[in-house]
Coordinates of C-alpha atoms in Angstrom, one line a residue:
Chain A
X1 CA -46.7 13.6 7.3
X2 CA -43.8 11.3 7.9
X3 CA -40.2 12.3 8.3
X4 CA -39.3 12.1 4.7
X5 CA -42.3 14.0 3.3
X6 CA -41.7 16.7 5.9
X7 CA -38.1 16.9 4.9
X8 CA -38.9 17.4 1.2
X9 CA -41.6 20.0 2.0
X10 CA -39.1 22.0 4.1
X11 CA -36.4 21.8 1.4
X12 CA -38.9 22.9 -1.2
X13 CA -39.8 26.0 0.8
X14 CA -36.2 26.9 1.4
X15 CA -35.4 26.6 -2.3
X16 CA -38.3 28.9 -3.2
X17 CA -37.0 31.5 -0.8
X18 CA -33.4 31.2 -2.0
X19 CA -34.3 31.6 -5.7
X20 CA -35.5 35.1 -4.9
X21 CA -31.8 36.2 -5.0
X22 CA -30.7 35.2 -8.5
X23 CA -27.7 37.4 -8.7
X24 CA -26.3 36.0 -5.5
X25 CA -26.9 32.5 -6.9
X26 CA -24.9 33.1 -10.1
X27 CA -22.1 34.9 -8.2
X28 CA -21.9 32.0 -5.7
X29 CA -21.5 29.5 -8.5
X30 CA -18.8 31.5 -10.3
X31 CA -17.0 31.8 -7.0
X32 CA -17.1 28.1 -6.4
X33 CA -15.9 27.2 -9.9
X34 CA -13.1 29.7 -9.6
X35 CA -12.0 28.3 -6.2
X36 CA -11.7 24.8 -7.5
X37 CA -9.9 25.8 -10.7
X38 CA -7.3 27.6 -8.5
X39 CA -6.8 24.6 -6.2
X40 CA -6.4 22.3 -9.2
X41 CA -4.1 24.8 -10.8
X42 CA -1.8 24.7 -7.8
X43 CA -1.7 20.9 -7.7
X44 CA -1.2 20.9 -11.4
X45 CA 1.9 23.2 -11.1
X46 CA 3.4 21.1 -8.4
X47 CA 2.9 17.8 -10.2
X48 CA 4.1 19.0 -13.6
X49 CA 7.3 20.5 -12.1
X50 CA 8.0 17.4 -10.1
X51 CA 6.4 14.9 -12.6
X52 CA 4.5 13.1 -9.9
X53 CA 3.6 13.0 -6.2
X54 CA 4.9 9.7 -4.8
X55 CA 3.4 7.4 -7.3
X56 CA 0.3 9.6 -8.0
X57 CA 0.2 11.1 -11.4
X58 CA -1.6 14.4 -12.3
X59 CA -4.9 12.7 -13.4
X60 CA -4.9 10.4 -10.4
X61 CA -4.7 13.4 -8.2
X62 CA -7.5 15.1 -10.1
X63 CA -9.5 12.0 -9.5
X64 CA -8.7 12.1 -5.8
X65 CA -9.7 15.7 -5.5
X66 CA -12.8 15.4 -7.6
X67 CA -14.1 12.4 -5.6
X68 CA -13.8 14.5 -2.5
X69 CA -15.5 17.5 -4.1
X70 CA -18.4 15.3 -5.3
X71 CA -19.1 13.6 -2.0
X72 CA -18.7 16.8 0.0
X73 CA -20.9 18.8 -2.4
X74 CA -23.7 16.3 -1.7
X75 CA -23.2 16.9 2.0
X76 CA -23.1 20.7 1.7
X77 CA -26.0 20.9 -0.8
X78 CA -28.4 19.3 1.7
X79 CA -26.8 19.7 5.1
X80 CA -24.1 22.4 5.4
X81 CA -26.3 24.5 7.6
X82 CA -26.0 21.9 10.4
X83 CA -23.1 23.9 11.7
X84 CA -25.7 26.6 12.5
X85 CA -26.8 24.5 15.4
X86 CA -24.4 26.3 17.7
X87 CA -26.2 29.6 17.0
X88 CA -29.6 28.0 17.7
X89 CA -28.4 26.7 21.0
X90 CA -26.8 29.9 22.0
X91 CA -29.7 32.1 21.1
X92 CA -32.2 29.7 22.5
X93 CA -34.0 29.5 19.2
X94 CA -33.5 25.7 19.3
X95 CA -36.7 25.7 21.5
X96 CA -38.8 26.1 18.4
X97 CA -37.6 22.8 17.1
X98 CA -38.8 21.1 20.2
X99 CA -42.1 22.8 20.3
X100 CA -43.2 21.7 16.8
X101 CA -44.8 18.3 16.6
X102 CA -42.0 16.8 14.4
X103 CA -38.6 15.3 14.8
X104 CA -36.1 18.0 15.8
X105 CA -33.4 16.3 13.6
X106 CA -35.6 16.4 10.5
X107 CA -36.4 20.0 11.2
X108 CA -32.7 20.9 11.5
X109 CA -31.7 18.9 8.4
X110 CA -34.5 20.3 6.3
X111 CA -33.9 23.9 7.2
X112 CA -32.0 24.9 4.1
X113 CA -30.7 23.8 0.7
X114 CA -27.4 25.3 -0.3
X115 CA -28.2 25.4 -3.9
X116 CA -25.0 26.9 -5.2
X117 CA -23.3 23.6 -4.2
X118 CA -24.8 22.2 -7.5
X119 CA -21.7 23.8 -9.1
X120 CA -19.4 21.8 -6.8
X121 CA -21.3 18.6 -7.7
X122 CA -20.8 19.3 -11.4
X123 CA -17.1 20.2 -10.9
X124 CA -16.6 16.9 -9.1
X125 CA -18.4 14.9 -11.9
X126 CA -16.4 16.7 -14.6
X127 CA -13.1 16.1 -12.8
X128 CA -13.9 12.4 -12.4
X129 CA -15.1 12.0 -16.0
X130 CA -12.0 13.7 -17.3
X131 CA -9.7 11.6 -15.1
X132 CA -11.6 8.4 -16.1
X133 CA -10.9 8.9 -19.8
X134 CA -7.4 10.3 -19.3
X135 CA -6.4 7.3 -17.1
X136 CA -8.2 5.0 -19.5
X137 CA -10.0 3.3 -16.7
X138 CA -12.5 0.5 -17.4
X139 CA -14.5 -0.3 -14.4
X140 CA -16.4 -3.5 -14.1
X141 CA -20.0 -3.4 -12.9
X142 CA -19.1 -4.0 -9.2
X143 CA -16.7 -1.0 -9.4
X144 CA -19.4 1.3 -10.6
X145 CA -21.5 0.1 -7.7
X146 CA -18.6 0.7 -5.4
X147 CA -18.1 4.2 -6.9
X148 CA -21.7 5.2 -6.1
X149 CA -21.6 3.7 -2.7
X150 CA -18.3 5.5 -2.0
X151 CA -19.8 8.9 -3.1
X152 CA -22.8 8.5 -0.9
X153 CA -20.7 7.2 2.0
X154 CA -18.4 10.2 1.6
X155 CA -21.4 12.6 1.9
X156 CA -22.6 10.7 5.0
X157 CA -19.2 10.7 6.6
X158 CA -18.9 14.5 6.1
X159 CA -22.4 14.9 7.5
X160 CA -21.7 12.7 10.5
X161 CA -18.4 14.4 11.4
X162 CA -20.0 17.9 11.1
X163 CA -23.1 16.8 13.1
X164 CA -20.9 15.4 15.8
X165 CA -19.0 18.6 16.1
X166 CA -22.2 20.6 16.1
X167 CA -23.6 18.3 18.8
X168 CA -20.7 19.0 21.1
X169 CA -22.4 22.4 21.4
X170 CA -25.0 20.6 23.6
X171 CA -22.3 20.2 26.2
X172 CA -19.9 23.0 25.6
X173 CA -22.2 25.7 24.2
X174 CA -19.6 26.4 21.5
X175 CA -18.6 24.1 18.7
X176 CA -17.6 26.2 15.7
X177 CA -14.0 26.5 16.9
X178 CA -13.4 22.7 16.6
X179 CA -14.5 22.9 12.9
X180 CA -11.7 25.4 12.2
X181 CA -9.2 22.7 13.0
X182 CA -11.1 19.9 11.2
X183 CA -11.3 22.1 8.1
X184 CA -7.5 22.1 7.9
X185 CA -7.6 18.3 7.8
X186 CA -10.3 18.4 5.2
X187 CA -8.0 20.6 3.0
X188 CA -5.0 18.3 3.2
X189 CA -7.0 15.1 2.7
X190 CA -8.9 16.6 -0.2
X191 CA -5.8 17.6 -2.1
X192 CA -3.0 15.2 -1.3
X193 CA -2.9 11.4 -0.9
X194 CA -2.0 10.2 2.6
X195 CA 1.2 8.6 1.2
X196 CA 2.7 12.1 1.3
X197 CA 2.3 12.6 5.1
X198 CA 3.7 10.8 8.1
X199 CA 2.1 8.0 10.0
X200 CA 0.6 10.3 12.7
X201 CA -1.5 12.0 10.1
X202 CA -2.6 8.7 8.6
X203 CA -3.7 7.5 12.0
X204 CA -5.7 10.7 12.7
X205 CA -7.6 10.8 9.5
X206 CA -8.2 7.1 9.5
X207 CA -9.0 6.4 13.1
X208 CA -9.9 9.6 14.9
X209 CA -11.6 11.8 12.2
X210 CA -12.1 9.3 9.4
X211 CA -11.8 11.8 6.6
X212 CA -9.6 9.5 4.5
X213 CA -12.6 7.3 3.8
X214 CA -14.2 10.1 1.9
X215 CA -11.7 10.0 -1.0
X216 CA -8.3 8.4 -0.4
X217 CA -9.3 4.8 0.5
X218 CA -12.0 4.4 -2.1
X219 CA -9.8 6.0 -4.7
X220 CA -7.2 3.3 -4.2
X221 CA -9.8 0.8 -5.3
X222 CA -11.1 2.8 -8.2
X223 CA -7.7 3.6 -9.5
X224 CA -6.4 0.0 -9.1
X225 CA -3.8 1.1 -6.5
X226 CA -4.7 -1.3 -3.8
X227 CA -1.5 -3.1 -2.6
X228 CA -2.4 -6.5 -1.2
X229 CA 0.9 -6.9 0.5
X230 CA 0.1 -3.9 2.7
X231 CA -1.6 -5.1 6.0
X232 CA -4.1 -2.3 5.9
X233 CA -5.3 -3.1 2.3
X234 CA -8.8 -3.9 3.4
X235 CA -9.4 -0.3 4.6
X236 CA -9.8 0.6 1.0
X237 CA -13.1 -1.2 0.8
X238 CA -14.8 -0.3 4.0
X239 CA -16.0 3.3 3.4
X240 CA -19.7 2.3 3.4
X241 CA -19.2 0.5 6.7
X242 CA -17.6 3.5 8.2
X243 CA -20.5 5.6 7.1
X244 CA -23.0 3.2 8.7
X245 CA -21.1 3.2 12.0
X246 CA -21.0 6.9 12.0
X247 CA -24.7 7.2 11.5
X248 CA -25.2 5.0 14.5
X249 CA -22.8 7.1 16.6
X250 CA -24.5 10.4 15.5
X251 CA -28.0 9.3 16.4
X252 CA -26.8 8.2 19.8
X253 CA -24.9 11.4 20.5
X254 CA -27.9 13.5 19.2
X255 CA -30.3 11.7 21.6
X256 CA -27.9 12.2 24.5
X257 CA -27.6 15.9 23.5
X258 CA -31.3 16.4 23.4
X259 CA -31.6 15.0 26.9
X260 CA -28.9 17.3 28.0
X261 CA -30.4 20.4 26.4
X262 CA -31.8 23.1 28.6
X263 CA -32.7 26.3 26.9
X264 CA -30.5 29.3 27.2
X265 CA -33.8 31.2 27.7
X266 CA -34.0 34.6 26.2
Chain B
X1 CA -0.7 59.3 15.2
X2 CA -2.0 59.2 18.8
X3 CA -5.5 58.7 17.3
X4 CA -4.2 55.9 15.2
X5 CA -2.9 54.0 18.2
X6 CA -6.1 54.6 20.1
X7 CA -8.0 52.8 17.4
X8 CA -5.4 50.1 17.0
X9 CA -5.4 49.5 20.7
X10 CA -9.1 49.4 20.9
X11 CA -9.4 46.7 18.2
X12 CA -6.5 44.9 19.8
X13 CA -8.5 44.5 23.0
X14 CA -11.7 43.6 21.1
X15 CA -10.1 40.6 19.5
X16 CA -8.2 39.6 22.6
X17 CA -11.5 38.9 24.2
X18 CA -11.9 35.7 22.1
X19 CA -9.1 33.8 23.5
X20 CA -10.4 30.3 22.8
X21 CA -10.9 31.1 19.2
X22 CA -7.3 32.1 18.8
X23 CA -6.1 29.0 20.6
X24 CA -8.0 26.9 18.0
X25 CA -6.7 29.0 15.1
X26 CA -3.1 28.5 16.4
X27 CA -3.7 24.8 16.5
X28 CA -5.0 24.8 12.9
X29 CA -1.8 26.5 11.8
X30 CA 0.1 23.6 13.4
X31 CA -1.8 21.1 11.2
X32 CA -0.9 23.2 8.1
X33 CA 2.7 23.4 9.0
X34 CA 2.9 19.7 9.5
X35 CA 1.2 19.1 6.1
X36 CA 3.3 21.5 4.1
X37 CA 6.5 20.2 5.6
X38 CA 5.8 16.7 4.5
X39 CA 4.7 17.8 1.1
X40 CA 8.0 19.4 0.4
X41 CA 10.0 16.5 1.9
X42 CA 8.1 14.1 -0.4
X43 CA 8.7 16.2 -3.5
X44 CA 12.3 16.8 -2.7
X45 CA 13.1 13.1 -2.1
X46 CA 11.9 12.7 -5.7
X47 CA 14.1 15.6 -7.0
X48 CA 16.7 16.9 -4.5
X49 CA 17.8 20.5 -5.0
X50 CA 15.1 21.3 -7.5
X51 CA 15.2 24.8 -8.9
X52 CA 18.4 25.6 -7.1
X53 CA 16.7 25.7 -3.7
X54 CA 17.6 23.3 -0.9
X55 CA 15.1 21.2 1.0
X56 CA 15.9 23.3 4.2
X57 CA 15.1 26.5 2.4
X58 CA 11.9 25.1 0.9
X59 CA 10.6 23.7 4.2
X60 CA 11.4 27.1 5.8
X61 CA 9.5 28.9 3.1
X62 CA 6.4 26.6 3.6
X63 CA 6.4 26.5 7.4
X64 CA 7.0 30.3 7.8
X65 CA 4.3 30.9 5.2
X66 CA 1.8 29.1 7.4
X67 CA 3.0 30.9 10.6
X68 CA 2.4 34.4 9.0
X69 CA -0.7 33.4 7.1
X70 CA -3.1 35.1 9.5
X71 CA -1.4 38.5 9.4
X72 CA -3.0 39.5 6.1
X73 CA -6.5 40.2 5.1
X74 CA -7.6 41.2 8.6
X75 CA -11.1 41.8 7.5
X76 CA -12.1 45.4 6.6
X77 CA -14.5 44.2 3.8
X78 CA -16.6 42.3 6.4
X79 CA -16.6 45.1 8.8
X80 CA -17.7 47.5 6.1
X81 CA -20.4 45.2 4.7
X82 CA -21.7 44.6 8.2
X83 CA -21.7 48.4 9.0
X84 CA -23.7 49.1 5.9
X85 CA -26.1 46.2 6.5
X86 CA -26.9 47.3 10.1
X87 CA -26.8 51.0 9.2
X88 CA -24.1 51.6 11.7
X89 CA -21.8 53.0 9.0
X90 CA -23.6 56.4 9.7
X91 CA -21.7 56.5 12.9
X92 CA -18.4 55.8 11.2
X93 CA -19.0 58.5 8.7
X94 CA -20.0 61.0 11.3
X95 CA -16.7 60.6 13.2
X96 CA -14.4 63.5 12.5
X97 CA -11.9 61.1 11.2
X98 CA -10.8 59.9 7.7
X99 CA -12.5 56.6 7.1
X100 CA -9.6 55.0 5.2
X101 CA -7.3 56.0 8.1
X102 CA -9.8 54.6 10.6
X103 CA -9.9 51.2 8.8
X104 CA -6.1 51.1 8.6
X105 CA -5.8 51.7 12.3
X106 CA -8.4 49.0 13.2
X107 CA -6.8 46.6 10.8
X108 CA -3.3 47.3 12.1
X109 CA -4.4 46.7 15.7
X110 CA -5.7 43.4 14.8
X111 CA -2.6 42.5 12.7
X112 CA -0.3 43.4 15.7
X113 CA -2.4 41.3 17.9
X114 CA -2.0 38.3 15.5
X115 CA 1.7 38.8 15.4
X116 CA 1.9 38.4 19.1
X117 CA -0.5 35.5 19.6
X118 CA -0.3 33.6 16.2
X119 CA 2.8 34.5 14.2
X120 CA 5.5 34.6 16.8
X121 CA 4.3 31.4 18.7
X122 CA 3.8 29.8 15.3
X123 CA 7.4 30.6 14.3
X124 CA 8.7 29.3 17.6
X125 CA 6.8 26.0 17.2
X126 CA 8.0 25.9 13.6
X127 CA 11.5 26.3 14.7
X128 CA 11.3 23.6 17.4
X129 CA 9.2 21.0 15.6
X130 CA 9.2 21.6 11.9
X131 CA 12.8 22.6 10.8
X132 CA 12.1 26.3 10.4
X133 CA 15.6 27.8 9.9
X134 CA 16.7 31.2 11.2
X135 CA 17.5 33.8 8.6
X136 CA 21.1 33.9 7.4
X137 CA 22.0 37.1 9.3
X138 CA 20.3 39.9 11.2
X139 CA 20.2 42.1 8.1
X140 CA 18.2 39.5 6.2
X141 CA 15.9 39.2 9.2
X142 CA 15.4 43.0 9.3
X143 CA 14.7 43.2 5.6
X144 CA 12.2 40.4 6.0
X145 CA 10.3 42.4 8.6
X146 CA 10.3 45.5 6.3
X147 CA 9.0 43.4 3.4
X148 CA 6.4 41.7 5.6
X149 CA 5.1 45.0 6.8
X150 CA 4.9 46.4 3.2
X151 CA 3.2 43.1 2.2
X152 CA 0.6 43.7 5.0
X153 CA 0.0 47.3 3.7
X154 CA -0.6 46.0 0.2
X155 CA -3.0 43.3 1.5
X156 CA -4.8 46.0 3.5
X157 CA -5.3 48.2 0.5
X158 CA -6.5 45.3 -1.6
X159 CA -8.9 44.5 1.2
X160 CA -10.1 48.0 1.5
X161 CA -10.8 48.2 -2.3
X162 CA -12.8 45.0 -2.0
X163 CA -14.8 46.4 0.9
X164 CA -15.5 49.6 -1.1
X165 CA -16.7 47.5 -4.0
X166 CA -18.9 45.5 -1.7
X167 CA -20.6 48.7 -0.6
X168 CA -21.7 49.1 -4.2
X169 CA -22.7 45.6 -4.9
X170 CA -24.1 45.0 -1.4
X171 CA -22.7 41.4 -1.7
X172 CA -19.5 40.4 -0.2
X173 CA -19.1 36.6 0.2
X174 CA -18.7 35.5 -3.5
X175 CA -16.5 38.4 -4.4
X176 CA -14.4 37.8 -1.4
X177 CA -14.0 34.1 -2.3
X178 CA -13.0 34.8 -5.8
X179 CA -10.6 37.4 -4.6
X180 CA -9.0 35.1 -2.0
X181 CA -8.7 32.3 -4.5
X182 CA -6.7 34.6 -6.8
X183 CA -4.6 35.8 -3.9
X184 CA -4.0 32.2 -2.8
X185 CA -2.7 31.4 -6.2
X186 CA -0.6 34.4 -7.1
X187 CA 0.8 35.4 -3.7
X188 CA 3.1 32.4 -3.5
X189 CA 1.4 31.4 -0.2
X190 CA 1.6 27.7 -1.0
X191 CA 3.8 27.4 -4.0
X192 CA 6.8 29.8 -4.6
X193 CA 6.5 31.7 -7.9
X194 CA 9.8 30.2 -9.3
X195 CA 7.8 27.0 -9.9
X196 CA 5.2 28.8 -12.1
X197 CA 5.7 28.0 -15.7
X198 CA 5.6 30.4 -18.7
X199 CA 2.8 32.8 -19.0
X200 CA 1.4 32.1 -15.5
X201 CA 4.8 33.1 -14.1
X202 CA 4.8 36.3 -16.0
X203 CA 1.4 37.2 -14.9
X204 CA 2.2 36.4 -11.2
X205 CA 5.3 38.6 -11.5
X206 CA 3.3 41.6 -12.6
X207 CA 0.3 41.4 -10.2
X208 CA 0.5 42.9 -6.7
X209 CA -0.1 39.7 -4.9
X210 CA 3.5 38.5 -4.7
X211 CA 4.2 41.4 -2.4
X212 CA 2.2 39.6 0.2
X213 CA 3.8 36.2 0.8
X214 CA 6.4 35.6 -1.9
X215 CA 8.7 38.6 -1.5
X216 CA 9.0 38.5 2.3
X217 CA 9.4 34.7 2.3
X218 CA 12.0 34.8 -0.5
X219 CA 14.0 37.3 1.4
X220 CA 13.9 35.3 4.6
X221 CA 14.9 32.0 3.0
X222 CA 17.7 33.7 0.9
X223 CA 16.1 32.8 -2.4
X224 CA 16.3 36.5 -3.1
X225 CA 19.6 38.3 -2.3
X226 CA 21.7 41.3 -3.0
X227 CA 20.3 43.8 -5.5
X228 CA 17.2 41.6 -6.1
X229 CA 16.0 42.4 -2.6
X230 CA 16.0 46.2 -3.3
X231 CA 14.2 45.6 -6.5
X232 CA 11.5 43.5 -4.8
X233 CA 11.0 46.1 -2.1
X234 CA 10.7 48.8 -4.8
X235 CA 8.0 46.6 -6.5
X236 CA 6.1 46.5 -3.2
X237 CA 6.4 50.3 -2.8
X238 CA 5.2 50.9 -6.3
X239 CA 2.1 48.8 -5.9
X240 CA 1.4 50.3 -2.5
X241 CA 1.5 53.7 -4.0
X242 CA -0.9 52.7 -6.9
X243 CA -3.3 50.9 -4.5
X244 CA -3.3 53.8 -2.0
X245 CA -4.2 56.4 -4.8
X246 CA -6.8 53.9 -6.1
X247 CA -8.3 53.4 -2.6
X248 CA -8.6 57.1 -1.9
X249 CA -10.2 57.8 -5.3
X250 CA -12.7 54.9 -5.1
X251 CA -13.7 55.7 -1.6
X252 CA -14.3 59.3 -2.5
X253 CA -16.6 58.2 -5.3
X254 CA -18.5 55.5 -3.3
X255 CA -18.9 57.5 -0.1
X256 CA -21.2 59.9 -1.8
X257 CA -23.6 57.2 -2.8
X258 CA -23.7 54.9 0.2
X259 CA -27.2 53.7 0.8
X260 CA -27.6 53.0 4.5
X261 CA -30.2 50.5 5.3
X262 CA -31.6 52.4 8.4
X263 CA -30.3 51.6 11.8

């Protein structure tokens, strides 16, 4: 079996075991829908009371939010369990990945499928479709291409950032704490355009933790908001490139981490 | 009362062991304070003095809200779910101690710990870096503390009811999510209730959630004053009474049918 076949076989097994708990599945989906409705409700109240947020209208904000949700849902659907790496490292159960005759990374990635995230994907798609009609957008063919590339890039960026955090566990033993902070950045970038915040924030989520490439920058292109007089205008187009760079970085760090790994032994 | 402090102190020490975790949590509050401050500055540049509240008051409301956000929902539902899953709830029930009281003591210990390591440093940082204003006078400050504590008690009882419910459904995560989403919206944690339009505003004014963030924060910022403060505190007391009765009653019914999963 090659890596891909193995990955899909692992996913299939995980899905079969998850479907044993149907009530949890439905409760999980309802919980997700509810959460998103509440978030959008809060944004909705703010924007209707203040008519807009900088030059972002309600439906543009819905688009921004939904683009993030769609990309992130692809990540969580397939890969959200990567944050469990910390536990495997601490308990020493990471050894089993190394003993089996298959790539440890494929084994980790294929460990689970978070199937309730389908709901988030649908919410993202619904939000984008509604915003598309409300804003009367008419994308040319290349924009549709850019849209799909942006969504995939967004998922990859989320995966890469979370894997990098998880990999830090190879050195420090603990990694979950860092994700608590990064999650706060996620929340802000997901809901509000960068224009709202100061330049320090813009620098962090562009250069250090490149979350803004998940929704803000591609949304500028897709909503025709790119301002060519702005020296950083080209950033709006480079999400796929950022995703590729991060893939390279992750595979490097992962390999270094594996070399570093010595079992906790238990 | 001595017993209460014994449990509170024990839990205080239990959480104090995870120092690094708290340091990270404190840092994440900083990010939120930064974000909320800019959000209100942006909105107020568009519309200065909106809804009769000044920018200073609004920023104080938002930043303070983030500083105190960890004091509520200190986690009895997860404790209860975990105890049932591992079977350890037997031991809790065997203790010659009222379970509701036991949970309140544990939770209060954790809350006081968070006041010391998260809320107070958070307020200090907020004051130095993010334009958090001091309350108008010491009486306002005192009323804020009273309302905050009542808000905590309301949040505890909501949490306790949720935990009791989880013992019946044996599932906690989804329910907890839906519940927290509701609380996020109606408590005024992010957006003060005076911005809520029409029916949503009416609903928010009736539900207990506004006891948690909105009432203490409105008192602190001076958005509530005079007789309105007394009314708001009465509202908190009324809900606390209802939730207390409800908690006792629900727990009494559920306790009899707890299915422990063997330890």
